Amino acid sequence: MKHGARNDIPAEVVAIKRGSVMAQVEAQIVGTEYRVTSVMTVDSLDELGLKEGDRVHVLAKAVNVLLVRP
Amino acid sequence: MKHGARNDIPAEVVAIKRGSVMAQVEAQIVGTEYRVTSVMTVDSLDELGLKEGDRVHVLAKAVNVLLVRP
Amino acid sequence: MKHGARNDIPAEVVAIKRGSVMAQVEAQIVGTEYRVTSVMTVDSLDELGLKEGDRVHVLAKAVNVLLVRP
Amino acid sequence: MKHGARNDIPAEVVAIKRGSVMAQVEAQIVGTEYRVTSVMTVDSLDELGLKEGDRVHVLAKAVNVLLVRP
Amino acid sequence: MKHGARNDIPAEVVAIKRGSVMAQVEAQIVGTEYRVTSVMTVDSLDELGLKEGDRVHVLAKAVNVLLVRP
Amino acid sequence: MKHGARNDIPAEVVAIKRGSVMAQVEAQIVGTEYRVTSVMTVDSLDELGLKEGDRVHVLAKAVNVLLVRP
């Protein structure tokens, strides 16, 4: 499957938090200390069958990325 | 300024492309080979006064991050 | 911190609702009766340490703003 | 038409910028000095038939609103 | 009300899941077997007063639609 | 590649419009008259190598889908 999102970075799942509707998954970018967080529906989490240690790709459309000057 | 976005990663601007309404800014995550892309309005680009080599922070809300299994 | 979001409006927090994963924060735009609502992760809410009466800025990227004709 | 977006604020169009694919519309929130900006496709702009002075409603889903502490 | 979202498809509500802050609504595109899912705040769900069998329109801004090659 | 977006519908590309930074792709949902539109960067369009007649999948995260009552 080839996608059109500009941002696609490999990461490893490090933490998962489940609510009744939404779930939060934290992943660490491979080879770095940087962590990224995704929020998805619990249904999506179950469909992906994610658990800690799993390798994923972190996707984000460029329109959803905000740049700030420190 | 303290923000509520879960994803906040330092990066350096490496390429800028300007259109008439939108602009595309590519940045490399500090200490890595990973590149991220942001699309913003040209007005925002001018307001930020970004140019290649500038340090930025890359922000994305967790709801806008999609995880995929390779 | 200078950001690239086109929409940046001062407001005051008037209500907070916490779930297990997500939280909802309602704020009133300064000098008006208009209310805006933001949804964020509970982690972000705790990191921002928001409580009723706090001054915030409401940010939204222009691509996420939809105009409708009444 | 009743919608499910948490943020719905009346405004008046004050500026329009057209590109080849995207367009940028600036509007002033009714009764205030606050300005908001929306980016949409040129097709959407033409379909809405917007011009300066038109009254609109500015919609944004709560998940797309980011709160920051000044 | 005329809106500027490029994607507007009629559907019928087939399932609703309520959390404490967020709710998930599943709808079937009219005349098809295709299902779409929307996540909104519980407040929005209550304001819309949605229940199974209701006719809705499914809106999405073009910037939020990702195309992938199978 | 398995993804976590709730909305995934097969479609066929019917029209492509290129700008300098952004591109607009229109696709028809397979077996229906419904059309959907995606906006992406020109870089993404070129990377996907899309042309009219190509089969794609239309993805959207549930948080980016807005339901309205007609």
PDB file of N, CA and C in Angstrom, chain E residues 4-69:
ATOM      1  N   GLY E   4     -18.448  24.602   2.693  1.00  0.00           N
ATOM      2  CA  GLY E   4     -17.353  24.587   1.722  1.00  0.00           C
ATOM      3  C   GLY E   4     -16.569  23.288   1.723  1.00  0.00           C
ATOM      4  N   ALA E   5     -17.133  22.209   2.327  1.00  0.00           N
ATOM      5  CA  ALA E   5     -16.368  20.946   2.335  1.00  0.00           C
ATOM      6  C   ALA E   5     -16.571  20.248   0.993  1.00  0.00           C
ATOM      7  N   ARG E   6     -15.505  19.714   0.411  1.00  0.00           N
ATOM      8  CA  ARG E   6     -15.592  19.054  -0.882  1.00  0.00           C
ATOM      9  C   ARG E   6     -16.345  17.737  -0.803  1.00  0.00           C
ATOM     10  N   ASN E   7     -16.306  17.101   0.377  1.00  0.00           N
ATOM     11  CA  ASN E   7     -16.887  15.749   0.487  1.00  0.00           C
ATOM     12  C   ASN E   7     -18.179  15.802   1.281  1.00  0.00           C
ATOM     13  N   ASP E   8     -19.269  15.431   0.632  1.00  0.00           N
ATOM     14  CA  ASP E   8     -20.593  15.510   1.261  1.00  0.00           C
ATOM     15  C   ASP E   8     -21.414  14.351   0.715  1.00  0.00           C
ATOM     16  N   ILE E   9     -21.604  13.305   1.532  1.00  0.00           N
ATOM     17  CA  ILE E   9     -22.235  12.073   1.047  1.00  0.00           C
ATOM     18  C   ILE E   9     -23.375  11.682   2.001  1.00  0.00           C
ATOM     19  N   PRO E  10     -24.550  11.346   1.474  1.00  0.00           N
ATOM     20  CA  PRO E  10     -25.677  10.959   2.336  1.00  0.00           C
ATOM     21  C   PRO E  10     -25.464   9.572   2.934  1.00  0.00           C
ATOM     22  N   ALA E  11     -25.873   9.416   4.181  1.00  0.00           N
ATOM     23  CA  ALA E  11     -25.698   8.120   4.851  1.00  0.00           C
ATOM     24  C   ALA E  11     -26.766   7.967   5.925  1.00  0.00           C
ATOM     25  N   GLU E  12     -26.848   6.731   6.463  1.00  0.00           N
ATOM     26  CA  GLU E  12     -27.825   6.459   7.521  1.00  0.00           C
ATOM     27  C   GLU E  12     -27.096   5.938   8.745  1.00  0.00           C
ATOM     28  N   VAL E  13     -27.422   6.479   9.915  1.00  0.00           N
ATOM     29  CA  VAL E  13     -26.751   6.067  11.151  1.00  0.00           C
ATOM     30  C   VAL E  13     -27.069   4.606  11.458  1.00  0.00           C
ATOM     31  N   VAL E  14     -26.027   3.824  11.718  1.00  0.00           N
ATOM     32  CA  VAL E  14     -26.242   2.394  12.004  1.00  0.00           C
ATOM     33  C   VAL E  14     -25.743   1.982  13.394  1.00  0.00           C
ATOM     34  N   ALA E  15     -24.872   2.795  13.983  1.00  0.00           N
ATOM     35  CA  ALA E  15     -24.384   2.428  15.330  1.00  0.00           C
ATOM     36  C   ALA E  15     -23.831   3.669  16.029  1.00  0.00           C
ATOM     37  N   ILE E  16     -24.054   3.725  17.332  1.00  0.00           N
ATOM     38  CA  ILE E  16     -23.567   4.849  18.142  1.00  0.00           C
ATOM     39  C   ILE E  16     -22.909   4.296  19.406  1.00  0.00           C
ATOM     40  N   LYS E  17     -21.711   4.792  19.706  1.00  0.00           N
ATOM     41  CA  LYS E  17     -21.018   4.387  20.939  1.00  0.00           C
ATOM     42  C   LYS E  17     -20.669   5.651  21.721  1.00  0.00           C
ATOM     43  N   ARG E  18     -21.121   5.748  22.969  1.00  0.00           N
ATOM     44  CA  ARG E  18     -20.895   6.941  23.798  1.00  0.00           C
ATOM     45  C   ARG E  18     -19.814   6.659  24.839  1.00  0.00           C
ATOM     46  N   GLY E  19     -18.875   7.633  24.941  1.00  0.00           N
ATOM     47  CA  GLY E  19     -17.923   7.605  26.051  1.00  0.00           C
ATOM     48  C   GLY E  19     -18.285   8.739  26.987  1.00  0.00           C
ATOM     49  N   SER E  20     -17.357   9.120  27.859  1.00  0.00           N
ATOM     50  CA  SER E  20     -17.664  10.221  28.786  1.00  0.00           C
ATOM     51  C   SER E  20     -17.433  11.564  28.095  1.00  0.00           C
ATOM     52  N   VAL E  21     -16.454  11.627  27.184  1.00  0.00           N
ATOM     53  CA  VAL E  21     -16.167  12.890  26.477  1.00  0.00           C
ATOM     54  C   VAL E  21     -16.457  12.748  24.978  1.00  0.00           C
ATOM     55  N   MET E  22     -16.044  11.625  24.393  1.00  0.00           N
ATOM     56  CA  MET E  22     -16.190  11.423  22.950  1.00  0.00           C
ATOM     57  C   MET E  22     -17.230  10.369  22.623  1.00  0.00           C
ATOM     58  N   ALA E  23     -17.747  10.472  21.417  1.00  0.00           N
ATOM     59  CA  ALA E  23     -18.722   9.479  20.935  1.00  0.00           C
ATOM     60  C   ALA E  23     -18.329   9.081  19.522  1.00  0.00           C
ATOM     61  N   GLN E  24     -18.684   7.868  19.150  1.00  0.00           N
ATOM     62  CA  GLN E  24     -18.376   7.344  17.824  1.00  0.00           C
ATOM     63  C   GLN E  24     -19.682   6.986  17.133  1.00  0.00           C
ATOM     64  N   VAL E  25     -19.861   7.484  15.915  1.00  0.00           N
ATOM     65  CA  VAL E  25     -21.094   7.215  15.168  1.00  0.00           C
ATOM     66  C   VAL E  25     -20.709   6.557  13.851  1.00  0.00           C
ATOM     67  N   GLU E  26     -21.324   5.416  13.595  1.00  0.00           N
ATOM     68  CA  GLU E  26     -21.092   4.716  12.344  1.00  0.00           C
ATOM     69  C   GLU E  26     -22.322   4.903  11.453  1.00  0.00           C
ATOM     70  N   ALA E  27     -22.087   5.145  10.170  1.00  0.00           N
ATOM     71  CA  ALA E  27     -23.205   5.359   9.244  1.00  0.00           C
ATOM     72  C   ALA E  27     -22.914   4.606   7.955  1.00  0.00           C
ATOM     73  N   GLN E  28     -23.993   4.181   7.280  1.00  0.00           N
ATOM     74  CA  GLN E  28     -23.837   3.461   6.014  1.00  0.00           C
ATOM     75  C   GLN E  28     -24.221   4.388   4.868  1.00  0.00           C
ATOM     76  N   ILE E  29     -23.310   4.491   3.884  1.00  0.00           N
ATOM     77  CA  ILE E  29     -23.556   5.374   2.756  1.00  0.00           C
ATOM     78  C   ILE E  29     -24.789   4.886   2.004  1.00  0.00           C
ATOM     79  N   VAL E  30     -25.708   5.805   1.750  1.00  0.00           N
ATOM     80  CA  VAL E  30     -26.989   5.450   1.120  1.00  0.00           C
ATOM     81  C   VAL E  30     -26.767   4.706  -0.192  1.00  0.00           C
ATOM     82  N   GLY E  31     -27.432   3.553  -0.333  1.00  0.00           N
ATOM     83  CA  GLY E  31     -27.380   2.794  -1.594  1.00  0.00           C
ATOM     84  C   GLY E  31     -26.125   1.953  -1.741  1.00  0.00           C
ATOM     85  N   THR E  32     -25.351   1.822  -0.652  1.00  0.00           N
ATOM     86  CA  THR E  32     -24.101   1.045  -0.736  1.00  0.00           C
ATOM     87  C   THR E  32     -23.928   0.214   0.530  1.00  0.00           C
ATOM     88  N   GLU E  33     -22.885  -0.613   0.513  1.00  0.00           N
ATOM     89  CA  GLU E  33     -22.539  -1.363   1.729  1.00  0.00           C
ATOM     90  C   GLU E  33     -21.422  -0.653   2.502  1.00  0.00           C
ATOM     91  N   TYR E  34     -20.972   0.471   1.962  1.00  0.00           N
ATOM     92  CA  TYR E  34     -19.839   1.153   2.580  1.00  0.00           C
ATOM     93  C   TYR E  34     -20.227   1.820   3.902  1.00  0.00           C
ATOM     94  N   ARG E  35     -19.397   1.667   4.894  1.00  0.00           N
ATOM     95  CA  ARG E  35     -19.620   2.301   6.195  1.00  0.00           C
ATOM     96  C   ARG E  35     -18.564   3.367   6.464  1.00  0.00           C
ATOM     97  N   VAL E  36     -19.017   4.449   7.064  1.00  0.00           N
ATOM     98  CA  VAL E  36     -18.094   5.506   7.468  1.00  0.00           C
ATOM     99  C   VAL E  36     -18.281   5.754   8.965  1.00  0.00           C
ATOM    100  N   THR E  37     -17.221   6.249   9.597  1.00  0.00           N
ATOM    101  CA  THR E  37     -17.255   6.489  11.038  1.00  0.00           C
ATOM    102  C   THR E  37     -16.847   7.923  11.337  1.00  0.00           C
ATOM    103  N   SER E  38     -17.585   8.538  12.240  1.00  0.00           N
ATOM    104  CA  SER E  38     -17.248   9.877  12.701  1.00  0.00           C
ATOM    105  C   SER E  38     -17.060   9.836  14.213  1.00  0.00           C
ATOM    106  N   VAL E  39     -16.075  10.577  14.678  1.00  0.00           N
ATOM    107  CA  VAL E  39     -15.901  10.755  16.134  1.00  0.00           C
ATOM    108  C   VAL E  39     -16.182  12.213  16.444  1.00  0.00           C
ATOM    109  N   MET E  40     -16.989  12.431  17.448  1.00  0.00           N
ATOM    110  CA  MET E  40     -17.372  13.787  17.855  1.00  0.00           C
ATOM    111  C   MET E  40     -17.471  13.833  19.369  1.00  0.00           C
ATOM    112  N   THR E  41     -17.668  15.006  19.918  1.00  0.00           N
ATOM    113  CA  THR E  41     -17.868  15.077  21.361  1.00  0.00           C
ATOM    114  C   THR E  41     -19.273  14.578  21.684  1.00  0.00           C
ATOM    115  N   VAL E  42     -19.448  14.094  22.904  1.00  0.00           N
ATOM    116  CA  VAL E  42     -20.779  13.661  23.362  1.00  0.00           C
ATOM    117  C   VAL E  42     -21.755  14.848  23.290  1.00  0.00           C
ATOM    118  N   ASP E  43     -21.238  16.037  23.589  1.00  0.00           N
ATOM    119  CA  ASP E  43     -22.094  17.232  23.502  1.00  0.00           C
ATOM    120  C   ASP E  43     -22.649  17.421  22.098  1.00  0.00           C
ATOM    121  N   SER E  44     -21.773  17.201  21.096  1.00  0.00           N
ATOM    122  CA  SER E  44     -22.236  17.352  19.708  1.00  0.00           C
ATOM    123  C   SER E  44     -23.275  16.289  19.373  1.00  0.00           C
ATOM    124  N   LEU E  45     -23.001  15.079  19.846  1.00  0.00           N
ATOM    125  CA  LEU E  45     -23.949  13.984  19.585  1.00  0.00           C
ATOM    126  C   LEU E  45     -25.322  14.341  20.159  1.00  0.00           C
ATOM    127  N   ASP E  46     -25.331  14.831  21.394  1.00  0.00           N
ATOM    128  CA  ASP E  46     -26.613  15.185  22.040  1.00  0.00           C
ATOM    129  C   ASP E  46     -27.280  16.358  21.326  1.00  0.00           C
ATOM    130  N   GLU E  47     -26.476  17.323  20.885  1.00  0.00           N
ATOM    131  CA  GLU E  47     -27.026  18.496  20.196  1.00  0.00           C
ATOM    132  C   GLU E  47     -27.674  18.082  18.868  1.00  0.00           C
ATOM    133  N   LEU E  48     -27.026  17.126  18.193  1.00  0.00           N
ATOM    134  CA  LEU E  48     -27.579  16.642  16.932  1.00  0.00           C
ATOM    135  C   LEU E  48     -28.761  15.703  17.176  1.00  0.00           C
ATOM    136  N   GLY E  49     -28.799  15.149  18.385  1.00  0.00           N
ATOM    137  CA  GLY E  49     -29.894  14.238  18.738  1.00  0.00           C
ATOM    138  C   GLY E  49     -29.942  13.020  17.826  1.00  0.00           C
ATOM    139  N   LEU E  50     -28.766  12.491  17.472  1.00  0.00           N
ATOM    140  CA  LEU E  50     -28.716  11.386  16.516  1.00  0.00           C
ATOM    141  C   LEU E  50     -29.140  10.067  17.148  1.00  0.00           C
ATOM    142  N   LYS E  51     -29.837   9.237  16.362  1.00  0.00           N
ATOM    143  CA  LYS E  51     -30.137   7.868  16.795  1.00  0.00           C
ATOM    144  C   LYS E  51     -30.101   6.970  15.567  1.00  0.00           C
ATOM    145  N   GLU E  52     -30.000   5.668  15.800  1.00  0.00           N
ATOM    146  CA  GLU E  52     -29.909   4.737  14.677  1.00  0.00           C
ATOM    147  C   GLU E  52     -31.081   4.924  13.734  1.00  0.00           C
ATOM    148  N   GLY E  53     -30.787   4.881  12.422  1.00  0.00           N
ATOM    149  CA  GLY E  53     -31.820   5.042  11.402  1.00  0.00           C
ATOM    150  C   GLY E  53     -31.913   6.463  10.877  1.00  0.00           C
ATOM    151  N   ASP E  54     -31.313   7.411  11.600  1.00  0.00           N
ATOM    152  CA  ASP E  54     -31.387   8.817  11.138  1.00  0.00           C
ATOM    153  C   ASP E  54     -30.578   9.032   9.854  1.00  0.00           C
ATOM    154  N   ARG E  55     -31.099   9.896   8.985  1.00  0.00           N
ATOM    155  CA  ARG E  55     -30.351  10.287   7.775  1.00  0.00           C
ATOM    156  C   ARG E  55     -29.421  11.456   8.132  1.00  0.00           C
ATOM    157  N   VAL E  56     -28.179  11.335   7.660  1.00  0.00           N
ATOM    158  CA  VAL E  56     -27.197  12.397   7.881  1.00  0.00           C
ATOM    159  C   VAL E  56     -26.427  12.646   6.576  1.00  0.00           C
ATOM    160  N   HIS E  57     -25.641  13.712   6.581  1.00  0.00           N
ATOM    161  CA  HIS E  57     -24.656  13.891   5.525  1.00  0.00           C
ATOM    162  C   HIS E  57     -23.275  13.784   6.171  1.00  0.00           C
ATOM    163  N   VAL E  58     -22.401  13.089   5.481  1.00  0.00           N
ATOM    164  CA  VAL E  58     -21.045  12.867   5.959  1.00  0.00           C
ATOM    165  C   VAL E  58     -20.135  13.886   5.265  1.00  0.00           C
ATOM    166  N   LEU E  59     -19.581  14.782   6.053  1.00  0.00           N
ATOM    167  CA  LEU E  59     -18.720  15.829   5.480  1.00  0.00           C
ATOM    168  C   LEU E  59     -17.260  15.585   5.861  1.00  0.00           C
ATOM    169  N   ALA E  60     -16.368  15.884   4.921  1.00  0.00           N
ATOM    170  CA  ALA E  60     -14.935  15.879   5.254  1.00  0.00           C
ATOM    171  C   ALA E  60     -14.243  16.876   4.343  1.00  0.00           C
ATOM    172  N   LYS E  61     -13.371  17.691   4.909  1.00  0.00           N
ATOM    173  CA  LYS E  61     -12.602  18.621   4.076  1.00  0.00           C
ATOM    174  C   LYS E  61     -11.591  17.818   3.246  1.00  0.00           C
ATOM    175  N   ALA E  62     -11.355  18.285   2.015  1.00  0.00           N
ATOM    176  CA  ALA E  62     -10.464  17.548   1.095  1.00  0.00           C
ATOM    177  C   ALA E  62      -9.058  17.390   1.681  1.00  0.00           C
ATOM    178  N   VAL E  63      -8.627  18.357   2.500  1.00  0.00           N
ATOM    179  CA  VAL E  63      -7.273  18.253   3.083  1.00  0.00           C
ATOM    180  C   VAL E  63      -7.171  17.096   4.071  1.00  0.00           C
ATOM    181  N   ASN E  64      -8.316  16.634   4.559  1.00  0.00           N
ATOM    182  CA  ASN E  64      -8.309  15.542   5.555  1.00  0.00           C
ATOM    183  C   ASN E  64      -8.521  14.177   4.929  1.00  0.00           C
ATOM    184  N   VAL E  65      -8.560  14.133   3.610  1.00  0.00           N
ATOM    185  CA  VAL E  65      -8.740  12.850   2.908  1.00  0.00           C
ATOM    186  C   VAL E  65      -7.395  12.398   2.345  1.00  0.00           C
ATOM    187  N   LEU E  66      -6.992  11.188   2.702  1.00  0.00           N
ATOM    188  CA  LEU E  66      -5.703  10.629   2.271  1.00  0.00           C
ATOM    189  C   LEU E  66      -5.966   9.552   1.226  1.00  0.00           C
ATOM    190  N   LEU E  67      -5.288   9.637   0.089  1.00  0.00           N
ATOM    191  CA  LEU E  67      -5.444   8.591  -0.932  1.00  0.00           C
ATOM    192  C   LEU E  67      -4.274   7.611  -0.833  1.00  0.00           C
ATOM    193  N   VAL E  68      -4.586   6.329  -0.941  1.00  0.00           N
ATOM    194  CA  VAL E  68      -3.504   5.340  -0.957  1.00  0.00           C
ATOM    195  C   VAL E  68      -3.713   4.401  -2.143  1.00  0.00           C
ATOM    196  N   ARG E  69      -2.627   3.899  -2.649  1.00  0.00           N
ATOM    197  CA  ARG E  69      -2.685   2.902  -3.713  1.00  0.00           C
ATOM    198  C   ARG E  69      -2.734   1.535  -3.053  1.00  0.00           C
TER     199      ARG E  69
END
